[in-house]
Amino acid sequence: MVLSESVLAAIYLKAVVPLLEDIAEIDEEVRDIIKDWNFNLQFQLPGGLHASSLLFKEGTVEAWRARSPGPAAVLTFSNAATLNAVFQGKSDKSPRPNLYGLFRLKELLKVDSLLKKIEYYLEPDEDLLSDPEAFSNCVRLTLYAMVYGVKVIGEEDPDMIPLARNLPRGIVEIRVKDGPAVHLEVENGLFNPGKGRAVEPCAYLEFEDLQSAWIMLQGEMDQFAAIGSKKVKIRGLIPLIDGINPILDRLSLYLSG
Amino acid sequence: MKENGRKTYTYNKSMELFEKAATLIPGGIYGHMSPTAMVPGEYPYYTAEANGCRYKDIDGNEFIDYMCAYGPMVLGYGNPVIDGAAEAQRKMADTTNHPGPVMVELAEKLVDMVPIADWAFFAKNGGDMTTYATLAARAHTNRKKVITVRGHYHGVAPWCTSYGHGGVTAEDRQNTLQVEWNDLDGFRQMAKENRGEIAAFIAMPYHHITFGRQELPAEGYWTGVEKICREEEIVLILDDVRAGFRLNLGGSNEYFGFKPDLICFSKAVGNGYPISACVGKKELMTAASKVFFTGSFWMSAVPMAAALATLEELENTEAVKKMEKSGQLLIDGLVEIGQRHGLEINPSGPPAIPFIHFCDDPSLYLNQLFCSEVTKRGSFFHPHHNWFLSVAHDEIDIKETLNHAEEAMKAVKSALDGKSPCLAV
Ligand SMILES: Cc1ncc(COP(=O)(O)O)c(C=O)c1O
């Protein structure tokens, strides 16, 4: 299976980097790093068509899955493969800053530690997982990455586009019982992900607990068995859930590289 | 839970065994019987015993069965006539170096019963026959492409399985084209655009897809399809695996008024004994003989003896008429219960193979709620797949089921209690 470097780069830009918005809310170290940052930071591939922006303001972060709405320190990776290698920790080739970015070099030197924080939550160590609140955050962030990743794959992966176009229309909610939730609106091959619960989902998939959600999100679950034994509950328009499954499998494939 | 002094069912033993199964078998129970296809946790998973139109699960719950093993059971579980014929054959021989003489008798019976049939070929599953039929059509026409109807199920071979299921590649599907059901113009257009390349058109006799409403053919649809197939020299294959022998003993095309070149049967043909059949017109017999297609158990004589007895018994019991009558009784009763409780039920499909949807319930939450509640009271209703009647269902069974449905409807109303169905299920 040949995976597309540009799809993977889009996953990093649109599903992974924006997690800093949520991480800043829960992580004091991140807030400490960014407390005096009042500027926009944009990651992009040449040309800026694939871009992701972080808008820092008084210790908060707002993520845009697009170019920055104002002037920004822009970090341009020479191509998708380089971006992916950097995010995978396989290369330390720095992206090229623009002129505005050169004036922010002091801050830009710390960007790496911000990005490391994403890894900290998406690939937590045992210590983090043993703290119930942190565990819940890891699951929540991974769910966010998942729905935004599904959007990238369903809309941009050439093998998955035809499948995505055939999905029934509707909103599917994915939630942990009494825990974090995400939802995904699907229509004509386009995906509109959202954080939190949906008002009236056409289908839902509910994990019995954080542990089941985590195992599934790590791709280590026999989903059919888990559903049969009620660790995962599905109701409503099942073909919508079924149809998204291959897209989720493809997402795991991209992220396991 | 207790209701009128009577307990509704629980499935603890099913769940327990499933936990173990999941450590030994991929998915625990896979395919169409996977719990994921029903309302997981709210249905039985394992059968203990079956008789007539009823079966018991391993928790000891008894169900009047409206799935009939997903179609194969048509004369009742443990039917003494069929089991007797099978047993008599078993005493002589079953799987040996050669077929038994019963194979010729069975072929002759099918050729007699099915007006378009000049020959018959046997295998085990419905999917064997749909694949075989498309191969025979290709061999006959020397063409590659096959047109199917979007959503129609023909088995699990990669040519007819949706891309996205594990292991299926885009290349597997490259000779399979799709049209929408009842879209005669679309079919005509596709046949024209691929003139000289289409080997076959394969479809179910009417649109009965899982999760969907059943749709009968529009006026003129099948005769239109037949005409285009003749003009374009496309082999017309009827996949009658599911509906076969419930609408007309000569093939469901006789019910809808058209003449295919090949018909695939399975399910009901052996009343549960593993056998499938493809019958065809004589023009296709030479090509059919050139397809190399076989299996270790395809010539086994016991299922053939059972099938022969089943076909005879279907004729002797006026099976089609009886199933239609009990199906109609069931559907009328359910519609009436829905009306009385202010939840409108829309039935679809022929009465012998009925299905229901609730009005304004496109996501099937109400189906999931209602069907699982009926099942918990003793009548097995699938929430997503068409149901099946059998000759073993009598009026008394249907009335008992309507009582289950009445109680289930009350349970649905109380679960809803003004809430949206997605919050109630
Ligand atoms: C219309 C139709 N065709 C083909 C098949 C495949 O039959 P089998 O599962 O016996 O291979 C089915 C099974 O449900 C069916 O309903």
XYZ file of C-alpha atoms and ligand atoms in Angstrom:
698
model
C 0.000 0.000 0.000
C 1.506 3.320 -1.059
C 0.434 6.061 1.288
C 0.379 9.638 0.139
C 2.903 11.965 1.795
C 0.638 14.916 1.159
C -2.346 13.245 2.870
C -0.160 12.445 5.866
C 1.102 16.032 5.952
C -2.505 17.228 5.882
C -3.280 14.947 8.839
C -0.430 16.511 10.839
C -1.471 20.021 9.879
C -5.228 19.687 10.290
C -5.752 16.966 12.875
C -2.622 16.949 15.041
C -1.173 20.478 15.296
C -4.567 22.047 16.187
C -4.671 19.889 19.333
C -2.478 22.542 20.939
C -5.631 24.615 21.316
C -7.007 22.040 23.750
C -3.668 21.130 25.275
C -3.106 24.751 26.309
C -6.291 24.546 28.339
C -5.151 21.575 30.366
C -1.381 21.853 30.496
C 0.287 24.394 32.735
C 3.715 23.975 31.171
C 2.300 24.898 27.791
C 0.552 27.905 29.229
C 3.807 28.948 30.838
C 5.694 28.770 27.548
C 3.117 30.807 25.658
C 2.040 33.225 28.354
C 3.573 36.259 26.648
C 2.982 35.154 23.091
C 0.705 37.409 21.140
C 1.186 36.475 17.523
C 0.030 34.015 14.903
C 2.112 31.009 13.954
C 1.486 29.225 10.692
C 2.841 25.858 9.572
C 2.619 25.202 5.884
C 3.795 23.454 2.779
C 5.150 25.655 -0.026
C 2.372 27.804 -1.471
C 0.352 27.676 1.741
C -2.501 25.592 0.406
C -1.939 23.072 3.155
C -1.567 25.106 6.300
C -2.419 25.172 9.950
C -2.298 28.168 12.232
C -2.059 28.739 15.952
C -3.278 32.117 17.160
C -1.587 32.848 20.497
C -3.158 35.429 22.748
C -2.523 35.947 26.447
C -1.794 32.364 27.282
C -4.501 30.862 25.060
C -4.333 29.227 21.658
C -6.908 29.261 18.917
C -6.323 26.770 16.102
C -7.213 27.391 12.469
C -6.934 24.516 10.043
C -5.975 27.001 7.363
C -3.747 29.989 6.787
C -3.584 32.526 9.555
C -6.260 35.225 9.434
C -3.612 37.957 10.018
C 0.132 38.455 9.769
C 1.963 35.412 10.992
C 5.299 33.837 11.679
C 5.220 31.265 8.898
C 7.192 28.042 9.029
C 7.420 26.477 5.582
C 8.496 22.863 5.195
C 10.254 22.187 1.903
C 7.757 19.438 1.023
C 5.233 17.010 2.521
C 7.785 14.255 3.087
C 10.013 16.602 5.088
C 7.083 17.801 7.178
C 6.134 14.203 7.923
C 9.678 13.211 8.809
C 9.942 16.156 11.208
C 6.620 15.324 12.889
C 7.575 11.673 13.125
C 10.837 12.647 14.801
C 12.805 11.125 11.923
C 14.373 14.398 10.825
C 15.432 17.590 12.540
C 15.511 19.602 9.352
C 14.029 22.909 10.461
C 11.272 24.515 8.459
C 12.125 27.888 6.914
C 10.714 30.939 8.744
C 9.506 34.024 6.892
C 10.743 37.522 7.688
C 8.085 38.052 10.347
C 9.177 34.761 11.868
C 12.785 35.904 12.056
C 11.676 38.555 14.532
C 10.106 35.763 16.611
C 13.112 33.473 16.644
C 13.201 33.385 20.444
C 9.670 31.983 20.511
C 10.131 29.768 17.489
C 12.974 27.989 19.236
C 10.375 26.775 21.739
C 7.887 25.509 19.169
C 9.540 22.141 19.254
C 8.740 21.693 22.928
C 5.127 22.649 22.214
C 4.886 19.996 19.509
C 6.451 17.468 21.863
C 3.499 18.087 24.178
C 1.138 16.734 21.532
C 3.121 13.527 21.445
C 3.059 13.466 25.239
C -0.743 13.251 25.194
C -1.241 11.122 22.092
C 1.418 8.609 23.079
C 1.257 8.804 26.861
C 3.516 6.858 29.201
C 2.164 4.583 31.933
C 2.410 7.337 34.553
C 0.133 9.649 32.634
C -2.339 6.872 31.909
C -2.629 5.998 35.575
C -3.992 9.458 36.408
C -7.739 9.270 35.639
C -8.089 12.909 34.652
C -5.049 12.822 32.386
C -6.261 9.545 30.893
C -9.579 11.136 30.051
C -7.728 14.021 28.398
C -5.617 11.634 26.334
C -8.759 9.887 25.108
C -10.459 13.189 24.357
C -7.504 14.550 22.385
C -7.145 11.308 20.459
C -10.855 11.426 19.592
C -10.373 14.980 18.294
C -7.399 13.900 16.198
C -9.469 10.980 14.937
C -12.473 12.947 13.644
C -10.346 15.613 12.012
C -8.119 12.882 10.581
C -11.172 11.134 9.121
C -12.071 14.382 7.385
C -8.629 14.590 5.776
C -8.634 10.955 4.659
C -12.245 10.920 3.454
C -11.791 14.094 1.455
C -8.194 13.722 0.246
C -7.071 10.087 0.084
C -7.661 8.978 -3.507
C -8.636 5.425 -2.468
C -11.091 6.602 0.153
C -12.820 9.410 -1.741
C -15.176 7.071 -3.681
C -16.055 5.243 -0.502
C -16.689 8.492 1.365
C -19.003 9.682 -1.405
C -21.102 6.556 -0.978
C -21.623 7.007 2.749
C -25.151 7.671 3.904
C -25.758 11.245 4.897
C -25.985 12.072 8.594
C -24.310 12.886 11.862
C -22.525 10.200 13.824
C -21.552 10.735 17.440
C -18.644 8.907 19.053
C -18.574 9.128 22.814
C -17.360 7.547 25.979
C -20.133 6.868 28.484
C -20.127 9.832 30.872
C -16.946 11.022 29.185
C -15.553 12.862 26.173
C -17.404 12.970 22.849
C -16.933 14.007 19.242
C -19.212 14.024 16.253
C -18.916 14.004 12.517
C -21.378 15.259 9.960
C -21.158 13.449 6.637
C -22.691 14.627 3.398
C -21.760 13.898 -0.219
C -18.218 12.885 0.618
C -17.590 15.955 2.790
C -17.010 15.782 6.526
C -17.698 18.317 9.192
C -16.140 17.228 12.485
C -16.996 18.716 15.856
C -15.961 18.436 19.460
C -18.506 17.361 22.068
C -21.909 15.765 21.579
C -24.271 16.254 18.658
C -27.822 17.460 19.186
C -29.610 14.706 17.290
C -27.159 12.146 15.864
C -28.328 9.687 13.212
C -26.045 7.084 14.752
C -23.884 6.785 17.791
C -21.040 4.652 19.009
C -20.570 4.660 22.761
C -17.621 3.160 24.599
C -18.449 1.594 27.931
C -15.424 3.299 29.537
C -12.187 5.146 28.822
C -10.202 1.933 28.712
C -12.323 0.461 25.881
C -12.096 3.740 23.988
C -8.336 3.826 24.401
C -7.860 0.249 23.200
C -10.000 0.959 20.131
C -8.197 4.206 19.393
C -4.867 2.374 19.536
C -6.226 -0.023 16.877
C -5.916 -2.977 19.257
C -9.573 -3.941 19.500
C -11.626 -6.606 17.732
C -14.475 -4.176 17.218
C -17.037 -6.813 16.303
C -16.293 -8.722 19.487
C -16.316 -5.532 21.556
C -19.705 -4.543 20.177
C -21.115 -8.024 20.733
C -20.004 -8.004 24.341
C -21.398 -4.511 24.955
C -18.043 -2.814 25.586
C -19.024 -0.671 22.641
C -22.643 0.241 21.967
C -23.834 1.190 18.488
C -27.308 2.401 17.611
C -29.073 4.196 14.780
C -27.897 4.287 11.193
C -25.352 1.454 11.394
C -24.227 1.746 7.718
C -22.872 5.193 8.592
C -20.681 3.735 11.344
C -19.748 0.745 9.172
C -18.844 2.980 6.263
C -16.527 5.192 8.301
C -14.624 2.163 9.587
C -12.370 1.659 6.550
C -11.509 5.359 6.711
C -10.532 4.939 10.363
C -8.416 1.916 9.449
C -6.671 3.976 6.808
C -6.032 6.740 9.350
C -4.335 4.243 11.691
C -2.244 3.053 8.780
C -1.058 6.603 8.082
C -0.285 7.317 11.701
C 1.531 4.049 12.319
C 4.233 4.909 9.749
C -37.766 -7.445 34.081
C -41.349 -8.474 34.853
C -44.490 -7.635 32.921
C -47.990 -8.965 33.648
C -46.348 -11.454 35.953
C -44.225 -12.664 33.030
C -40.527 -12.066 32.700
C -39.054 -10.508 29.596
C -35.994 -12.293 28.305
C -32.389 -11.816 29.319
C -29.403 -13.256 27.477
C -26.777 -13.841 30.134
C -25.621 -17.226 28.866
C -25.414 -15.946 25.307
C -23.255 -13.057 26.503
C -21.061 -15.330 28.569
C -20.420 -17.760 25.733
C -19.788 -14.881 23.373
C -17.050 -13.556 25.673
C -15.304 -16.894 25.346
C -15.961 -17.099 21.601
C -14.371 -13.690 21.107
C -11.068 -15.086 22.391
C -11.189 -17.973 19.904
C -13.028 -16.761 16.801
C -12.497 -13.465 14.941
C -15.401 -11.224 15.839
C -16.870 -13.892 18.131
C -19.653 -14.573 15.619
C -18.898 -13.218 12.159
C -20.816 -12.339 9.019
C -24.557 -11.860 8.849
C -25.118 -13.455 12.253
C -22.695 -11.088 13.967
C -24.415 -9.384 16.912
C -23.328 -6.071 15.392
C -25.967 -6.531 12.697
C -28.813 -6.571 15.251
C -28.998 -4.592 18.507
C -25.946 -5.984 20.278
C -26.649 -7.205 23.793
C -30.416 -7.058 23.285
C -30.713 -10.274 21.248
C -29.884 -13.945 21.708
C -26.569 -15.068 20.209
C -26.729 -18.878 20.309
C -29.409 -21.438 19.456
C -29.975 -24.480 21.660
C -32.829 -26.253 19.862
C -35.408 -25.620 17.148
C -38.710 -27.119 16.113
C -41.465 -25.991 13.738
C -41.494 -22.196 13.633
C -39.893 -21.905 17.078
C -36.451 -22.128 18.593
C -34.851 -21.831 21.986
C -31.641 -19.985 22.787
C -29.090 -21.190 25.336
C -30.721 -19.086 28.061
C -33.875 -21.180 27.625
C -35.857 -18.354 25.953
C -38.286 -19.518 23.276
C -38.909 -17.500 20.107
C -41.432 -17.661 17.314
C -38.975 -17.186 14.492
C -39.499 -14.565 11.789
C -36.000 -14.875 10.326
C -36.200 -18.608 9.553
C -32.406 -18.948 9.687
C -32.253 -15.922 7.312
C -34.427 -17.783 4.827
C -33.487 -21.476 4.644
C -36.191 -22.707 7.015
C -39.369 -22.745 4.946
C -41.224 -25.871 6.079
C -40.384 -25.723 9.768
C -37.315 -26.763 11.744
C -37.008 -30.518 12.132
C -39.669 -31.160 9.510
C -40.168 -34.958 9.651
C -40.744 -35.356 5.904
C -37.527 -33.571 4.970
C -35.457 -35.044 7.781
C -36.838 -38.487 6.911
C -35.745 -38.170 3.284
C -32.329 -36.924 4.364
C -31.959 -39.751 6.868
C -32.905 -42.379 4.299
C -30.234 -41.014 1.960
C -27.689 -40.783 4.782
C -28.148 -44.501 5.451
C -27.212 -45.192 1.828
C -24.435 -42.674 1.174
C -23.642 -38.994 1.483
C -20.173 -37.654 0.586
C -18.333 -40.255 -1.497
C -16.319 -40.437 -4.724
C -19.386 -39.736 -6.845
C -22.704 -37.997 -6.685
C -25.746 -40.128 -5.905
C -28.498 -40.759 -8.452
C -30.550 -38.260 -6.452
C -28.574 -35.464 -8.167
C -30.218 -36.300 -11.492
C -33.633 -36.618 -9.886
C -33.232 -33.215 -8.252
C -32.106 -31.582 -11.504
C -35.118 -33.081 -13.238
C -37.445 -31.800 -10.513
C -36.084 -28.248 -10.815
C -36.306 -28.321 -14.592
C -39.942 -29.419 -14.258
C -40.825 -26.800 -11.670
C -39.020 -23.755 -13.023
C -40.340 -22.681 -16.429
C -37.110 -21.108 -17.719
C -34.931 -24.033 -16.569
C -33.467 -26.530 -19.037
C -30.627 -27.605 -16.751
C -29.501 -27.320 -13.138
C -26.152 -27.059 -11.346
C -25.607 -27.512 -7.589
C -23.311 -26.120 -4.926
C -23.625 -25.158 -1.251
C -24.167 -21.425 -0.772
C -26.028 -18.683 -2.577
C -22.771 -16.865 -3.221
C -21.359 -19.919 -5.015
C -24.205 -19.671 -7.485
C -24.116 -15.931 -8.111
C -20.386 -16.153 -8.843
C -20.932 -19.238 -10.993
C -23.707 -17.511 -12.934
C -21.529 -14.502 -13.723
C -18.694 -16.811 -14.845
C -21.093 -18.750 -17.061
C -22.351 -15.466 -18.527
C -18.784 -14.378 -19.270
C -17.963 -17.730 -20.820
C -21.105 -17.464 -22.950
C -20.598 -13.887 -24.140
C -16.804 -13.582 -24.061
C -17.316 -10.283 -22.285
C -15.971 -9.067 -18.943
C -18.311 -6.614 -17.283
C -21.254 -7.288 -15.011
C -23.912 -4.738 -14.087
C -25.342 -4.946 -10.577
C -27.858 -2.846 -8.678
C -26.456 -0.625 -5.941
C -27.093 -2.230 -2.561
C -28.097 -5.671 -3.852
C -26.374 -8.479 -1.994
C -24.992 -11.392 -3.972
C -22.588 -12.910 -1.442
C -19.070 -12.258 -0.290
C -16.904 -12.846 -3.361
C -14.745 -9.760 -4.007
C -16.492 -8.946 -7.331
C -19.713 -8.247 -5.419
C -18.400 -7.045 -2.030
C -18.134 -3.311 -1.436
C -14.709 -1.800 -1.648
C -13.686 -0.895 1.899
C -14.368 -4.315 3.381
C -11.179 -6.023 4.563
C -9.101 -7.458 1.731
C -11.176 -6.182 -1.181
C -9.206 -4.110 -3.700
C -10.435 -1.587 -6.245
C -9.162 -3.962 -8.977
C -11.486 -6.728 -7.721
C -14.418 -4.498 -8.589
C -13.177 -3.064 -11.841
C -15.524 -5.137 -13.996
C -18.531 -4.588 -11.765
C -20.717 -1.609 -12.704
C -23.645 -0.338 -10.665
C -27.020 1.137 -11.470
C -29.753 2.280 -9.121
C -32.763 0.054 -8.498
C -35.745 0.683 -10.759
C -33.685 3.025 -12.937
C -34.452 1.628 -16.369
C -33.055 4.667 -18.180
C -29.827 4.404 -16.207
C -29.554 0.746 -17.147
C -30.232 1.468 -20.816
C -27.605 4.203 -20.801
C -25.014 2.001 -19.116
C -25.674 -0.860 -21.527
C -25.302 1.535 -24.442
C -22.110 3.151 -23.175
C -20.541 -0.284 -22.651
C -21.963 -1.920 -25.759
C -20.329 -5.250 -26.484
C -18.636 -5.366 -23.082
C -21.428 -6.339 -20.676
C -21.653 -10.060 -19.988
C -24.497 -9.975 -17.482
C -26.987 -8.028 -15.486
C -27.619 -9.589 -12.082
C -30.254 -8.424 -9.608
C -32.594 -9.581 -6.895
C -36.210 -9.831 -8.057
C -37.071 -6.744 -6.031
C -35.132 -4.331 -3.885
C -34.704 -5.879 -0.449
C -31.599 -4.447 1.081
C -30.563 -4.568 4.708
C -31.398 -1.348 6.587
C -33.632 -0.171 3.741
C -37.275 -0.228 2.779
C -38.178 -3.005 0.386
C -39.140 -1.659 -3.031
C -41.044 -3.661 -5.607
C -40.190 -3.303 -9.302
C -41.834 -0.330 -10.976
C -44.393 -1.027 -13.672
C -42.522 -2.125 -16.796
C -39.122 -2.294 -15.088
C -38.394 -6.005 -15.506
C -39.851 -6.306 -18.992
C -37.798 -3.233 -19.933
C -34.646 -4.778 -18.498
C -35.369 -8.040 -20.295
C -35.814 -6.249 -23.615
C -32.543 -4.321 -23.277
C -30.722 -7.523 -22.313
C -32.037 -9.249 -25.436
C -31.095 -6.315 -27.676
C -27.615 -5.998 -26.208
C -27.080 -9.756 -25.839
C -26.564 -9.399 -22.091
C -27.222 -12.492 -19.961
C -30.012 -11.734 -17.496
C -29.338 -13.354 -14.117
C -31.948 -13.438 -11.392
C -30.508 -13.734 -7.904
C -33.407 -15.522 -6.240
C -31.309 -16.798 -3.361
C -33.365 -14.951 -0.763
C -36.848 -14.741 -2.246
C -36.831 -18.057 -4.123
C -39.710 -20.487 -3.367
C -41.538 -17.977 -1.175
C -43.277 -16.002 -3.935
C -43.617 -18.573 -6.710
C -42.299 -22.120 -6.960
C -41.247 -21.444 -10.555
C -38.905 -18.608 -9.520
C -39.742 -15.079 -8.380
C -39.572 -13.901 -12.005
C -42.872 -15.742 -12.544
C -44.357 -13.614 -9.757
C -43.088 -10.404 -11.358
C -43.587 -11.477 -14.991
C -40.232 -11.782 -16.783
C -37.885 -14.472 -18.090
C -34.243 -14.429 -16.975
C -31.571 -16.630 -18.580
C -30.170 -17.920 -15.312
C -31.654 -18.140 -11.816
C -29.672 -18.623 -8.606
C -31.397 -20.373 -5.713
C -30.266 -21.366 -2.248
C -31.727 -20.741 1.218
C -35.224 -22.272 1.035
C -34.379 -24.952 -1.529
C -33.248 -27.484 1.102
C -35.196 -26.369 4.199
C -31.913 -25.793 5.992
C -29.797 -28.534 4.409
C -26.755 -26.960 2.770
C -27.428 -26.717 -0.933
C -27.747 -24.117 -3.659
C -28.680 -24.355 -7.311
C -28.313 -22.454 -10.536
C -30.772 -23.189 -13.319
C -30.577 -21.906 -16.860
C -31.776 -21.867 -20.409
C -30.347 -24.389 -22.829
C -28.503 -21.713 -24.851
C -26.208 -21.260 -21.868
C -25.613 -24.911 -21.108
C -22.428 -25.335 -23.155
C -20.839 -22.232 -21.653
C -21.963 -23.340 -18.191
C -20.182 -26.652 -18.691
C -16.915 -24.843 -19.447
C -16.772 -23.073 -16.103
C -14.539 -24.983 -13.714
C -16.367 -24.630 -10.458
C -16.641 -27.218 -7.707
C -16.156 -27.996 -4.028
C -15.465 -30.975 -1.758
C -19.043 -31.147 -0.493
C -21.009 -29.994 -3.517
C -21.992 -33.491 -4.630
C -23.049 -34.693 -1.175
C -26.245 -36.661 -1.554
C -28.029 -35.929 1.738
C -28.745 -32.238 1.037
C -29.887 -33.213 -2.461
C -32.359 -35.717 -1.055
C -33.527 -33.054 1.400
C -33.937 -30.526 -1.424
C -35.943 -32.957 -3.518
C -38.251 -33.614 -0.589
C -38.491 -29.870 0.136
C -39.561 -29.023 -3.408
C -42.206 -31.753 -3.334
C -43.444 -30.685 0.083
C -43.650 -27.034 -0.996
C -45.967 -28.152 -3.792
C -47.997 -30.454 -1.554
C -48.616 -27.897 1.195
C -49.599 -24.942 -1.022
C -46.712 -23.250 0.664
C -46.688 -19.966 -1.233
C -50.361 -19.259 -0.558
C -50.019 -20.159 3.102
C -46.978 -17.948 3.698
C -48.646 -15.028 1.975
C -51.717 -15.408 4.161
C -49.843 -15.570 7.459
C -47.538 -12.734 6.392
C -50.546 -10.544 5.639
C -52.105 -11.372 9.005
C -48.887 -10.383 10.746
C -48.459 -7.131 8.851
C -52.090 -6.049 9.238
C -51.862 -6.722 12.945
C -48.658 -4.732 13.380
C -49.983 -1.770 11.410
C -53.097 -1.756 13.566
C -51.069 -1.868 16.799
C -48.934 1.028 15.553
C -52.014 3.078 14.746
C -53.539 2.465 18.128
C -50.379 3.608 19.889
C -49.764 6.624 17.664
C -46.573 5.226 16.088
C -47.264 4.711 12.407
C -45.776 1.533 10.926
C -45.009 1.292 7.197
C -44.808 -2.281 5.965
C -42.891 -3.105 2.803
C -42.242 -6.061 0.521
C -44.394 -9.098 -0.246
C -46.262 -10.479 2.802
C -44.250 -13.726 2.862
C -40.997 -11.722 3.133
C -42.158 -8.629 4.974
C -40.407 -5.809 6.733
C -41.496 -2.732 8.639
C -40.280 0.779 9.206
C -41.661 3.416 11.496
C -42.753 6.704 10.026
C -40.133 9.479 10.476
C -37.458 7.073 11.666
C -34.800 7.126 8.928
C -32.048 6.146 11.370
C -33.998 3.051 12.515
C -33.805 3.882 16.225
C -37.475 2.922 16.611
C -36.977 -0.321 14.682
C -34.105 -1.160 17.012
C -36.170 -0.387 20.074
C -39.375 -2.085 18.959
C -37.865 -5.218 17.401
C -35.640 -5.905 20.385
C -38.607 -5.444 22.735
C -40.728 -7.878 20.687
C -37.840 -10.338 20.669
C -37.528 -10.088 24.461
C -41.157 -11.166 24.676
C -40.803 -14.200 22.443
C -41.036 -13.325 18.734
C -37.777 -12.853 16.886
C -37.940 -9.684 14.763
C -34.766 -8.482 13.077
C -34.486 -4.674 13.255
C -32.600 -4.186 9.970
C -33.217 -7.132 7.655
C -36.422 -8.307 5.964
C -38.236 -11.086 7.784
C -39.368 -14.485 6.507
C -42.564 -16.457 7.011
C -42.679 -20.235 6.738
C -45.290 -22.918 6.219
C -44.873 -23.778 9.902
C -46.296 -20.420 11.029
C -49.979 -20.892 11.843
C -52.612 -18.330 12.692
C -52.192 -19.141 16.351
C -48.475 -18.311 16.197
C -49.153 -14.994 14.480
C -51.724 -14.089 17.128
C -49.241 -14.883 19.872
C -46.701 -12.667 18.126
C -49.192 -9.814 17.912
C -49.620 -10.076 21.678
C -45.853 -9.787 22.057
C -45.927 -6.792 19.715
C -48.686 -5.120 21.723
C -46.682 -5.376 24.955
C -43.501 -4.318 23.174
C -45.220 -1.251 21.772
C -46.232 -0.219 25.282
C -42.606 -0.622 26.368
C -41.473 1.530 23.436
C -43.961 4.246 24.332
C -42.805 4.287 27.911
C -39.105 4.330 26.895
C -39.791 7.252 24.567
C -41.828 9.236 27.073
C -41.595 12.368 24.911
C -37.869 11.877 24.249
C -36.208 11.688 20.856
C -35.754 8.027 19.828
C -31.957 8.445 19.801
C -32.069 9.088 23.527
C -34.403 6.179 24.227
C -32.524 3.310 22.642
C -30.104 -12.208 -2.595
C -28.950 -12.961 -2.049
N -27.995 -13.395 -2.881
C -26.931 -14.090 -2.451
C -26.786 -14.377 -1.133
C -25.575 -15.126 -0.670
O -25.948 -16.374 -0.216
P -25.005 -17.203 0.746
O -24.906 -16.435 2.011
O -25.698 -18.504 0.914
O -23.677 -17.338 0.059
C -27.757 -13.949 -0.222
C -27.607 -14.239 1.213
O -28.246 -13.672 2.041
C -28.860 -13.221 -0.685
O -29.810 -12.778 0.142
